[in-house]
Coordinates of N, CA and C in Angstrom, one line a residue:
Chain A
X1 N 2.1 19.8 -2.5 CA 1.2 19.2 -1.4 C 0.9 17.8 -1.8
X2 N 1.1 16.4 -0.5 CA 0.6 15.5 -1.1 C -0.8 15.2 -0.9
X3 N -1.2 14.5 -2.0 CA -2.8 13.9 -2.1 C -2.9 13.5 -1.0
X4 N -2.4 12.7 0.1 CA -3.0 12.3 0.9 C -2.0 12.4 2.0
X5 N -2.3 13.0 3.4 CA -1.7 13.5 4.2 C -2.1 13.1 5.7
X6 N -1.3 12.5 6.3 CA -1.4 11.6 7.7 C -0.8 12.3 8.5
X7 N -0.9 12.5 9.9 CA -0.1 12.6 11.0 C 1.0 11.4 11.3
X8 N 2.3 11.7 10.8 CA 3.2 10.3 11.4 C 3.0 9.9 12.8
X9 N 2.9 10.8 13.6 CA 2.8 10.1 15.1 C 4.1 10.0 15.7
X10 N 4.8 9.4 16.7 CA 4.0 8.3 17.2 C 2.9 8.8 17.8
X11 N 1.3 7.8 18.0 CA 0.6 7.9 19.0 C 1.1 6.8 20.1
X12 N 1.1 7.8 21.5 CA 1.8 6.4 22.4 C 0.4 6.6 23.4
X13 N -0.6 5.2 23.4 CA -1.3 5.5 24.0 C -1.8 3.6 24.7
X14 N -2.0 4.0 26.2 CA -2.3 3.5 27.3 C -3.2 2.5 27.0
X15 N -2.3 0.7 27.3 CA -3.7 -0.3 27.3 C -4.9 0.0 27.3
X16 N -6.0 -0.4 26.6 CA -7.4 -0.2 27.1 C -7.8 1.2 26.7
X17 N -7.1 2.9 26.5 CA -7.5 3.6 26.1 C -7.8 3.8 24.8
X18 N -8.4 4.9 24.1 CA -9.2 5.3 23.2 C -8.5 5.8 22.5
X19 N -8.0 5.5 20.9 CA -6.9 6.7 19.7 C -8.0 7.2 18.9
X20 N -7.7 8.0 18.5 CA -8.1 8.5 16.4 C -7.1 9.4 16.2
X21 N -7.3 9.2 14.9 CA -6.3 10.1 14.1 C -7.2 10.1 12.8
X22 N -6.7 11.1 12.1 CA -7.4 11.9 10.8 C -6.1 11.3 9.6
X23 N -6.6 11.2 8.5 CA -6.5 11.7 6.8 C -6.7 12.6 6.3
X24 N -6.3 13.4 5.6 CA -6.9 14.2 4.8 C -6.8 13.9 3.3
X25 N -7.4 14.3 2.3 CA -6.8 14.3 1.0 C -7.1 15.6 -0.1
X26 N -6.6 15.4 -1.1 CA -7.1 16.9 -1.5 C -8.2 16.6 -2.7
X27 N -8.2 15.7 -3.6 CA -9.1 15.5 -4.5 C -10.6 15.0 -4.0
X28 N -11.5 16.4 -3.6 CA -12.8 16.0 -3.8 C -13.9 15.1 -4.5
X29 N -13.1 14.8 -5.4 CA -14.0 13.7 -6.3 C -13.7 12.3 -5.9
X30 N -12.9 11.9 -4.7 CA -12.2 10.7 -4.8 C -13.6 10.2 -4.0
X31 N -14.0 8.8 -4.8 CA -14.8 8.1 -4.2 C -14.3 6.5 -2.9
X32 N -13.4 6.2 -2.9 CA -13.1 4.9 -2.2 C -12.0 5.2 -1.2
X33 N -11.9 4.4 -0.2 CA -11.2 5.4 0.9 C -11.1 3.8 1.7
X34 N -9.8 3.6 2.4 CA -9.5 2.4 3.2 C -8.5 2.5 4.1
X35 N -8.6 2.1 5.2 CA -7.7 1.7 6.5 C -6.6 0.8 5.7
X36 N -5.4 0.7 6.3 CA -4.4 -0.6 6.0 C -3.4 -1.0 7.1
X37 N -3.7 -1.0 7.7 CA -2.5 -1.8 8.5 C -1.3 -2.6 8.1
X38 N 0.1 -1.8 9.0 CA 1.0 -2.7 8.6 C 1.8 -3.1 9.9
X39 N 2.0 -3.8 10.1 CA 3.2 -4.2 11.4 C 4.7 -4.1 10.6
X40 N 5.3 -4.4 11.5 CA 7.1 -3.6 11.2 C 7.5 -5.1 10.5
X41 N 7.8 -4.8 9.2 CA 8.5 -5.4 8.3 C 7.6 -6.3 7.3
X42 N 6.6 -5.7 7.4 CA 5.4 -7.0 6.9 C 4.2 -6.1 5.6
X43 N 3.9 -7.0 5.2 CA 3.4 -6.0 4.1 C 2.0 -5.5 4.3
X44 N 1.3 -4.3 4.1 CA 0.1 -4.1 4.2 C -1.0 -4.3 3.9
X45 N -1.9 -4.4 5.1 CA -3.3 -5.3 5.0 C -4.3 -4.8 5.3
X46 N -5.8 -5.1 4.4 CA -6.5 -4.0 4.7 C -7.1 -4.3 6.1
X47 N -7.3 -3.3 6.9 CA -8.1 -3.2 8.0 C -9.4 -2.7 7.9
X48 N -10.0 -1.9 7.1 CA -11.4 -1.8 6.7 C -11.9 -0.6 5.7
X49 N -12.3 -1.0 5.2 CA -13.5 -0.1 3.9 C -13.7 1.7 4.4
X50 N -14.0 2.2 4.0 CA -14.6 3.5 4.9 C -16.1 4.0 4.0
X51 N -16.7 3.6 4.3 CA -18.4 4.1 3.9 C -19.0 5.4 4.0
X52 N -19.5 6.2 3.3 CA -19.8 7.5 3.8 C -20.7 7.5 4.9
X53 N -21.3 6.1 5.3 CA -21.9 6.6 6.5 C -21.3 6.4 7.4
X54 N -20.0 6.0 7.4 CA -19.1 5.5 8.4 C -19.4 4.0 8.7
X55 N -18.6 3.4 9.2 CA -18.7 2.0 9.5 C -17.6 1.5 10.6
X56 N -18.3 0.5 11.7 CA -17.3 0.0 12.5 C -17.1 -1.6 12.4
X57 N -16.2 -2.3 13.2 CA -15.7 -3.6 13.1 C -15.2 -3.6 14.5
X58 N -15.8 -4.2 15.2 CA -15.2 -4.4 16.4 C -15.3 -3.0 17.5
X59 N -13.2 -3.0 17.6 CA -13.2 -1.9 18.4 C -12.8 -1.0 18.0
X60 N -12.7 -1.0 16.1 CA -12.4 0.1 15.4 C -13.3 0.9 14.3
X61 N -13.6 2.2 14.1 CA -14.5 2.8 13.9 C -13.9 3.7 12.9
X62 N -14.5 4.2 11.9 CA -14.3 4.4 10.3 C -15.3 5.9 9.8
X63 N -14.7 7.0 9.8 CA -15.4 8.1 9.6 C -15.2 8.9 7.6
X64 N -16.2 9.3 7.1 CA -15.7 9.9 6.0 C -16.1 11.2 6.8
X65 N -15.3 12.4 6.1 CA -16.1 14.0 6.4 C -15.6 14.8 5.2
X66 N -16.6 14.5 4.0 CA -16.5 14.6 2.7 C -16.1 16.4 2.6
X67 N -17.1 17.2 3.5 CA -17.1 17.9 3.3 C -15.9 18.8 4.0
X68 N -15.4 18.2 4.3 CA -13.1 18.9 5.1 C -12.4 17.5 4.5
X69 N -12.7 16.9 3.5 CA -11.8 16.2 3.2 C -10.9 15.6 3.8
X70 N -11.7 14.6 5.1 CA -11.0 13.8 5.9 C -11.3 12.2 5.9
X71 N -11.0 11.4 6.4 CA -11.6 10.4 7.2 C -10.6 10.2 8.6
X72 N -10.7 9.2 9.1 CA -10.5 9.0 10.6 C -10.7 7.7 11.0
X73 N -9.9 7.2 11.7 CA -10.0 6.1 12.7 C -9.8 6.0 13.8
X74 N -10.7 5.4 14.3 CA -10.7 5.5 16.1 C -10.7 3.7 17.0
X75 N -9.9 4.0 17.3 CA -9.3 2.4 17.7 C -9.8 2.9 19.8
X76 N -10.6 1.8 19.8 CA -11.4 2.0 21.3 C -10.8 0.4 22.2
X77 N -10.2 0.6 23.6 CA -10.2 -0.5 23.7 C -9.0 -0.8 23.7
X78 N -8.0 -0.2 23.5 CA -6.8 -0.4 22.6 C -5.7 -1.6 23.4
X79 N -5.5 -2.6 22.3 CA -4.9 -4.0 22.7 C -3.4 -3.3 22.5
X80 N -2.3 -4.4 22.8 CA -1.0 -4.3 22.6 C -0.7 -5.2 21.6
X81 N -1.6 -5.6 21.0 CA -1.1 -6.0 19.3 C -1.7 -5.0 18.3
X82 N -2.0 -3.6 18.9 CA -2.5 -2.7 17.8 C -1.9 -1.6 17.5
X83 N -0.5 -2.3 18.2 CA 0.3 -1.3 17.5 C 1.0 -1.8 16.2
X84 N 1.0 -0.6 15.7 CA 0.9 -0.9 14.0 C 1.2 0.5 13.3
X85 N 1.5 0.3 12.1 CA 1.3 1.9 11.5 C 0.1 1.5 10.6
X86 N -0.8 2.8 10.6 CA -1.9 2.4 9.7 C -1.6 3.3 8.8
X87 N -2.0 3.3 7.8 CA -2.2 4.1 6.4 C -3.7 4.2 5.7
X88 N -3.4 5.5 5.6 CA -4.7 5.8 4.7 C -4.7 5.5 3.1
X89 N -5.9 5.1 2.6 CA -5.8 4.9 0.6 C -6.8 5.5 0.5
X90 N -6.5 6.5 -0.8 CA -7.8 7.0 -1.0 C -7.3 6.2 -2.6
X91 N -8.5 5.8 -3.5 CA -8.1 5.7 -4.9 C -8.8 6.8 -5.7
X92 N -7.6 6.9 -6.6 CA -7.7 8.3 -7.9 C -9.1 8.1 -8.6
X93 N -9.7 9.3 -8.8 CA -11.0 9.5 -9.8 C -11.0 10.2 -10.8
X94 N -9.1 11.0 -11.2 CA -9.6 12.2 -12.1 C -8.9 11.2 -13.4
X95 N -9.0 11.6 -14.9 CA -8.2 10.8 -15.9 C -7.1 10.3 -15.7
X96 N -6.0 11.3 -14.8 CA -4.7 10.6 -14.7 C -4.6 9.4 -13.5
X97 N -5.3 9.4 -12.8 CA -5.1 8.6 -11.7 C -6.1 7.9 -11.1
X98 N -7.2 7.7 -12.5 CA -8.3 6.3 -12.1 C -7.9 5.2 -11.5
X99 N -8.8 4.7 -10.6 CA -8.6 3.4 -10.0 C -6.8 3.2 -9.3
X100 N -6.0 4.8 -9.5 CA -4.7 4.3 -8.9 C -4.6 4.0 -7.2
X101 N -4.3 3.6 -6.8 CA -4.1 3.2 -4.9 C -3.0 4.3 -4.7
X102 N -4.1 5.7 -3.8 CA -2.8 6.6 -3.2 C -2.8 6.5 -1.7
X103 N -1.4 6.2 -1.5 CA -0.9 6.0 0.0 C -0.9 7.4 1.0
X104 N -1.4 7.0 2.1 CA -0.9 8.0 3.0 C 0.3 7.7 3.6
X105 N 1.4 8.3 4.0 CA 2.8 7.7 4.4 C 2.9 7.0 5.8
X106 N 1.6 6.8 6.8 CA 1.1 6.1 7.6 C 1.1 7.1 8.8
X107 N 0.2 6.2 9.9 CA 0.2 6.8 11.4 C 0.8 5.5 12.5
X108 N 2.0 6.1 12.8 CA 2.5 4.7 13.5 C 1.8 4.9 15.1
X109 N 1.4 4.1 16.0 CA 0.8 4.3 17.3 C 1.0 2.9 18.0
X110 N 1.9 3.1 19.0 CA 2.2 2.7 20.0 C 1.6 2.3 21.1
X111 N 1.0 0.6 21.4 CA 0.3 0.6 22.7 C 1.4 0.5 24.0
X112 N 1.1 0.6 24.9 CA 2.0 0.4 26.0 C 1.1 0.2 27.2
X113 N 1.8 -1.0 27.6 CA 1.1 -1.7 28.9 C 0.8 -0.6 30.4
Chain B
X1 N -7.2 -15.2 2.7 CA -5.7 -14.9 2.2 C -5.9 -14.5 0.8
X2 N -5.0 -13.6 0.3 CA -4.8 -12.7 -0.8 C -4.0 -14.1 -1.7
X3 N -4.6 -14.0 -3.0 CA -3.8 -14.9 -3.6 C -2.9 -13.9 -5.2
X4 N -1.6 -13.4 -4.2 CA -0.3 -12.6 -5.0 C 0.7 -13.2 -4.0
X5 N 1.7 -13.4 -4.8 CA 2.8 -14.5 -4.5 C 3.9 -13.8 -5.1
X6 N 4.9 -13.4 -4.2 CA 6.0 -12.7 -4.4 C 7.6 -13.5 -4.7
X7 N 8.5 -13.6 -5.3 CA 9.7 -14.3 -5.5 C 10.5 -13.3 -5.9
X8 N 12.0 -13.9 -5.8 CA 12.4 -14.5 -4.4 C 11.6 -13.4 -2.6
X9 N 11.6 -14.1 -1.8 CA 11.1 -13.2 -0.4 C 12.2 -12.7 -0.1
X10 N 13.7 -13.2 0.0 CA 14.8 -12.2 0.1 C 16.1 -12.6 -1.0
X11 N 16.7 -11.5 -1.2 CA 18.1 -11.8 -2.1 C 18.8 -10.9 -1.9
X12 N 20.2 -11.3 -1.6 CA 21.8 -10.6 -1.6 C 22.0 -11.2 -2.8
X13 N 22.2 -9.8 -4.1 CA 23.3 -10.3 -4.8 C 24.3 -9.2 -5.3
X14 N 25.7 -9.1 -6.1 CA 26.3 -8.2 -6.2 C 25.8 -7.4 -7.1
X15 N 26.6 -6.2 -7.0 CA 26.7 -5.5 -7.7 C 26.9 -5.5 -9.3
X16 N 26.0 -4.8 -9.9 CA 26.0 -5.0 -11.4 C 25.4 -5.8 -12.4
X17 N 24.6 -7.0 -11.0 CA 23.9 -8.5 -11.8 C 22.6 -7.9 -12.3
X18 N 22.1 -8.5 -13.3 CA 20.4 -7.9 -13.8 C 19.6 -9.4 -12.6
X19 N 18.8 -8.2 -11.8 CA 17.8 -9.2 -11.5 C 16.1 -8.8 -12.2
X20 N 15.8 -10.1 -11.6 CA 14.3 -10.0 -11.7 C 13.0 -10.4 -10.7
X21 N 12.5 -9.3 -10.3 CA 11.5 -9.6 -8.9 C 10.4 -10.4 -9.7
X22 N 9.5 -11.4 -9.0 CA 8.8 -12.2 -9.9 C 7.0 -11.8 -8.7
X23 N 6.0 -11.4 -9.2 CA 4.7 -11.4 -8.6 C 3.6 -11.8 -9.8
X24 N 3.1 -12.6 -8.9 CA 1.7 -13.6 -9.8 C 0.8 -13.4 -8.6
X25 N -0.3 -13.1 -9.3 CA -1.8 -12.8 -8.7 C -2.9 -14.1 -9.5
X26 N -3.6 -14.5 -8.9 CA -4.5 -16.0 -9.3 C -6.3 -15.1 -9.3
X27 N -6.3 -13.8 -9.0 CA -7.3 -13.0 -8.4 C -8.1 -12.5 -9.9
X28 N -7.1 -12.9 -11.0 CA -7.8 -11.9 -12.1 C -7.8 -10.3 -11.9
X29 N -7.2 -10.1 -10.9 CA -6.9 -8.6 -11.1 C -6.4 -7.3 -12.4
X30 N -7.5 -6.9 -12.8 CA -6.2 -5.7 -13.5 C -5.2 -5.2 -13.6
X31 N -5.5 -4.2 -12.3 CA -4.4 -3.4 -11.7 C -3.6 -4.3 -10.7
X32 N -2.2 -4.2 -11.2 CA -1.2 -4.3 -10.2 C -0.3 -3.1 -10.0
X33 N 0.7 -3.2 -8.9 CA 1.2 -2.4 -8.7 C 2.9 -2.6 -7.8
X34 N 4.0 -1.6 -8.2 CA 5.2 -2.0 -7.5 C 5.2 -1.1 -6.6
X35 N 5.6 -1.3 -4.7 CA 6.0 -0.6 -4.5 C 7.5 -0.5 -3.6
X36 N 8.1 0.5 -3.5 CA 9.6 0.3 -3.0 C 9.3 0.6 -1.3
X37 N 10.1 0.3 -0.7 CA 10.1 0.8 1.0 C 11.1 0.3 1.6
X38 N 11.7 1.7 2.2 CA 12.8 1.6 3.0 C 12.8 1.1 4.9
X39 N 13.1 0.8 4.9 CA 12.6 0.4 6.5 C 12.1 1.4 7.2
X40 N 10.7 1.6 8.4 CA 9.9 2.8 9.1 C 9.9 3.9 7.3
X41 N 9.7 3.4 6.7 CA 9.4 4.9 5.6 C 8.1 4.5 5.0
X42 N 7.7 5.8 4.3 CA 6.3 5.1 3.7 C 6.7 4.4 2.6
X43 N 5.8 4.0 2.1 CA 5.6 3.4 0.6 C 5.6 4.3 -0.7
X44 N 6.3 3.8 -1.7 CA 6.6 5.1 -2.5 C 6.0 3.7 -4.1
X45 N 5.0 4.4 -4.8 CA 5.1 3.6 -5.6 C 5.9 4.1 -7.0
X46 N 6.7 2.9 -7.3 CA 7.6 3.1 -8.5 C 6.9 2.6 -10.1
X47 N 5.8 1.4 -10.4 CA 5.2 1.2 -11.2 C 3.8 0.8 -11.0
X48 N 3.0 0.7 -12.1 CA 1.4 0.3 -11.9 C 1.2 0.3 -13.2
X49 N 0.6 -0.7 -13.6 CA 0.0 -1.2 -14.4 C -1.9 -1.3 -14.3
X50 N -2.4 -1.2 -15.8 CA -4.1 -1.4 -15.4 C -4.5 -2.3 -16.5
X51 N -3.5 -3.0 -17.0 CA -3.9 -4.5 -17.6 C -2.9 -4.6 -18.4
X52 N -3.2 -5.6 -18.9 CA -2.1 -6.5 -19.9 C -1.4 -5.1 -20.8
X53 N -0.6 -5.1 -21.1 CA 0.3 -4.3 -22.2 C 0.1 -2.7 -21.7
X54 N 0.3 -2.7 -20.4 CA -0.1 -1.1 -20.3 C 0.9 -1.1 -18.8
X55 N 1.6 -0.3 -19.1 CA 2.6 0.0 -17.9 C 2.6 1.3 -17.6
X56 N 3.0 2.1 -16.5 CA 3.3 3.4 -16.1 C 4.6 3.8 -14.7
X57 N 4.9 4.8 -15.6 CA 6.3 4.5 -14.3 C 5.1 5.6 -13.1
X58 N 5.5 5.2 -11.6 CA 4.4 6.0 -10.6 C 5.6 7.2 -10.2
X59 N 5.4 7.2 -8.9 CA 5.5 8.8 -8.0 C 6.9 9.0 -8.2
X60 N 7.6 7.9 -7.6 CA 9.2 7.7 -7.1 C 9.9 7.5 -8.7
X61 N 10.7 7.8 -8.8 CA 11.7 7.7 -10.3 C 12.1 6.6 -9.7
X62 N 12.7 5.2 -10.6 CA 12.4 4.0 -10.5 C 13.8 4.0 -11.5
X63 N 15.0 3.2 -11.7 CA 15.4 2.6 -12.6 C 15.5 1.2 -13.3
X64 N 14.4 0.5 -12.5 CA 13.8 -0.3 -12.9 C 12.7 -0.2 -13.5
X65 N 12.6 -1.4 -14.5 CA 11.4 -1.7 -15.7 C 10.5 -3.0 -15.2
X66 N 9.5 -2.8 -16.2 CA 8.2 -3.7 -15.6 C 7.4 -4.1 -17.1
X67 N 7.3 -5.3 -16.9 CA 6.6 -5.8 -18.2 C 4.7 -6.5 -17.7
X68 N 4.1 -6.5 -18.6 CA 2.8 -7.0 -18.2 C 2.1 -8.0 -19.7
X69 N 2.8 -8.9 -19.7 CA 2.3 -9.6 -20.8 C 1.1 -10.2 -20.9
X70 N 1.2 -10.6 -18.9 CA -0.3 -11.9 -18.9 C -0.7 -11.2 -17.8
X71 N -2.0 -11.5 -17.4 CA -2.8 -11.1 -16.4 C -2.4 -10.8 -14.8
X72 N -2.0 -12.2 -15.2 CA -1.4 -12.4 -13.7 C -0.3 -12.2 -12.7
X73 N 0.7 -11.9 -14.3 CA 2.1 -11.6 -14.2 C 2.9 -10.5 -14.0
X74 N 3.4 -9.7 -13.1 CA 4.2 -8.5 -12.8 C 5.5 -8.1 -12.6
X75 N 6.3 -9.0 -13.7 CA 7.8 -9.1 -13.4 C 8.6 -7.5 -13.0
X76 N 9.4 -7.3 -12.2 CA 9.9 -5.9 -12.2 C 11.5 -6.6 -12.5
X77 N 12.5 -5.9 -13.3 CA 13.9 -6.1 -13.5 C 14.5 -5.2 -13.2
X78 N 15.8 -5.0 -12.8 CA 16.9 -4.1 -12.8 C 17.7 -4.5 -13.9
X79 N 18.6 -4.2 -14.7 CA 19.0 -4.4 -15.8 C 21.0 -4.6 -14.9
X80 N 21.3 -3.3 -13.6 CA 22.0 -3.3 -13.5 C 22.1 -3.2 -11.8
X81 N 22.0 -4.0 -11.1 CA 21.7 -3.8 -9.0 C 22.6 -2.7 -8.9
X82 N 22.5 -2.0 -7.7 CA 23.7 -1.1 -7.2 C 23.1 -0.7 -5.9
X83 N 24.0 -0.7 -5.3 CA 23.8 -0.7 -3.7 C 22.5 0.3 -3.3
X84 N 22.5 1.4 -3.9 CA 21.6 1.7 -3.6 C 20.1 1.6 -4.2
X85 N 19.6 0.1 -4.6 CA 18.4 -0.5 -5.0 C 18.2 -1.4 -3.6
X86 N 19.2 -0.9 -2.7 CA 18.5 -2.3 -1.9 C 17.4 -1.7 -1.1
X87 N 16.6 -2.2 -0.5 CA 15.3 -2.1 -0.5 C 14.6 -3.2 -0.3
X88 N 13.3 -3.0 0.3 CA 12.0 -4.1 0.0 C 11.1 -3.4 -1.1
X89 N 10.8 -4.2 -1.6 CA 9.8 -4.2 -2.6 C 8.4 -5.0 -2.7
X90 N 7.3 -4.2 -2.6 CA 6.3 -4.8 -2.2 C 5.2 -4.8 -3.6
X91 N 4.8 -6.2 -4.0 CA 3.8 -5.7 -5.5 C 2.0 -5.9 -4.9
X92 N 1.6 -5.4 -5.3 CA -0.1 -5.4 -4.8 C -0.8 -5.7 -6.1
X93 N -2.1 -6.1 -6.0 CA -3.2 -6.0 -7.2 C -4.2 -5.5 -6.6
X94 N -5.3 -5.4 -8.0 CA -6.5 -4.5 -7.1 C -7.4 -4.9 -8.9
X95 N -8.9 -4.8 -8.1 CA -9.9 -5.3 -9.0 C -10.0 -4.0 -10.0
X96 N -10.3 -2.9 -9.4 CA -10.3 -1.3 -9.8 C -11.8 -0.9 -10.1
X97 N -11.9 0.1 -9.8 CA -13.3 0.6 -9.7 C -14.2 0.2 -10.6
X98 N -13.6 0.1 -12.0 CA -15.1 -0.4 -12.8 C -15.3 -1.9 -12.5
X99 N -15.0 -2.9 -11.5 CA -15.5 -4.0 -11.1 C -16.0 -3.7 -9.3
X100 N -16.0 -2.4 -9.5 CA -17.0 -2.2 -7.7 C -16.1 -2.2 -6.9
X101 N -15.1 -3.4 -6.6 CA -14.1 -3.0 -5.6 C -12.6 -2.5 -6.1
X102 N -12.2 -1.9 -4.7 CA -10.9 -1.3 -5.4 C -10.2 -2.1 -4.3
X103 N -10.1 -2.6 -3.4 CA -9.1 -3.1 -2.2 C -8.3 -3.7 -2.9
X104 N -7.3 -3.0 -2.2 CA -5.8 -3.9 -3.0 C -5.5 -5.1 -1.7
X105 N -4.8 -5.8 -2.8 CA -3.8 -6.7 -1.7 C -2.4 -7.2 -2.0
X106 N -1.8 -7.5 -0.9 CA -0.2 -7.3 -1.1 C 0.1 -8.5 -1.2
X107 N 1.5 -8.5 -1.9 CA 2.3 -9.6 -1.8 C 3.0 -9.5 -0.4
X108 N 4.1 -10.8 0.3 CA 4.7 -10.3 1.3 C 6.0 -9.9 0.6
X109 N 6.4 -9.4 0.0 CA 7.5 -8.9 0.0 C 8.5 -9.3 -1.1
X110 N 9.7 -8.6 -1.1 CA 11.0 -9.0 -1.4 C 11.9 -8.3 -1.1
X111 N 12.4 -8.4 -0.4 CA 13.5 -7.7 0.4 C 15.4 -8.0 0.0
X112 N 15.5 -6.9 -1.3 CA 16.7 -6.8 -1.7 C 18.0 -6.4 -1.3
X113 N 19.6 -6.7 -1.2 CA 20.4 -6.0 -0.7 C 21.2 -6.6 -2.1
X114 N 22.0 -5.3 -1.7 CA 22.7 -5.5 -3.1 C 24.2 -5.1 -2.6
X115 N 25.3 -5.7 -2.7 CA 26.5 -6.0 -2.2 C 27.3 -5.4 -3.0

């Protein structure tokens, strides 16, 4: 099983409408958790922090759910430059994999006019 | 802007040449990190380092080596290209949790073919 597990997608979803999609991971003890965006060919950027109280930026909104070992992003609003694949990071907490950056293999989502 | 600087950004070269991918970070970072990606695939990391003189091969078996002499520096080599190294190669750094943040940031790239 991997540590960190995304829905590939695609999400194909309508100008102006509302996405989310989930993460999951399996290490309970992982404390730091991040959005990343990547556009096609380019290298990945963070798109935002995830806080256990959750946090937003704009029109995108940032969930931990400690207790199902998830987080989530919900993109409201949705432009046609947001399409993108995002990826989840959780970073390692146990001896072997402190402070390591683990990838989720991403959520690619598709706006269309 | 992330200050990690990647070289060369693309290279064709033949078969059999030893290269060397070149990433410098100006951030003081610890942790750096290599990772390989095939086009639409995820990211597969092949090395990571968490300071000077301390290397680890990651997830993906790698036939490439990685040195960490200086802080800033993340050289990755192939000793021998072969077609199937081509690839992009992406290196990142990151402060790491015992300095509070962990956000990495990427280099843009290097995107290898090997002839």
């Amino acid at each position: 099983r991997k540590e960190v597990e995304q829905d590939p997608g695609p999400f194909n979803v309508p100008e102006g409408a509302t996405v989310a999609f989930n993460c999951t991971y399996s290490n309970s003890a992982s404390q730091s958790f991040f959005w990343y965006r990547q556009d096609c060919r380019k290298e990945p950027k963070l798109l935002m922090s995830v806080y256990s109280s959750g946090n937003e930026d704009g029109r995108f909104t940032a969930q931990l759910n400690r207790a199902s070992q998830y987080i989530s992003l919900l993109i409201r609003d949705s432009k046609l430059s947001d399409s993108a694949t995002y990826l989840c990071v959780v970073v390692g907490t146990t001896t072997d994999s402190w402070g390591k950056l683990q990838f989720g293999a991403g959520t690619q989502v598709v706006v269309t006019p | 802007e992330a200050d990690i600087y990647q070289t060369p950004r693309y290279l064709v070269i033949g078969t059999g040449k030893k290269i060397t991918l070149e990433c410098s970070q100006t951030m003081g970072h610890d942790k750096m990190y290599w990772y390989q990606q095939d086009p639409g695939m995820e990211l597969h990391l092949i090395h990571y380092s968490y300071g000077v003189n301390s290397t680890e091969k990651g997830d993906l078996s790698s036939e490439s080596t990685v040195s960490r002499i200086r802080t800033e520096h993340f050289p990755l080599t192939l000793e021998s290209a072969r077609p199937s190294h081509t690839s992009q190669y992406l290196c990142a750094s990151s402060a790491g949790p015992n300095r509070g943040d962990t956000e990495a940031f990427f280099g843009q790239g290097t995107r290898l073919t090997v002839v």
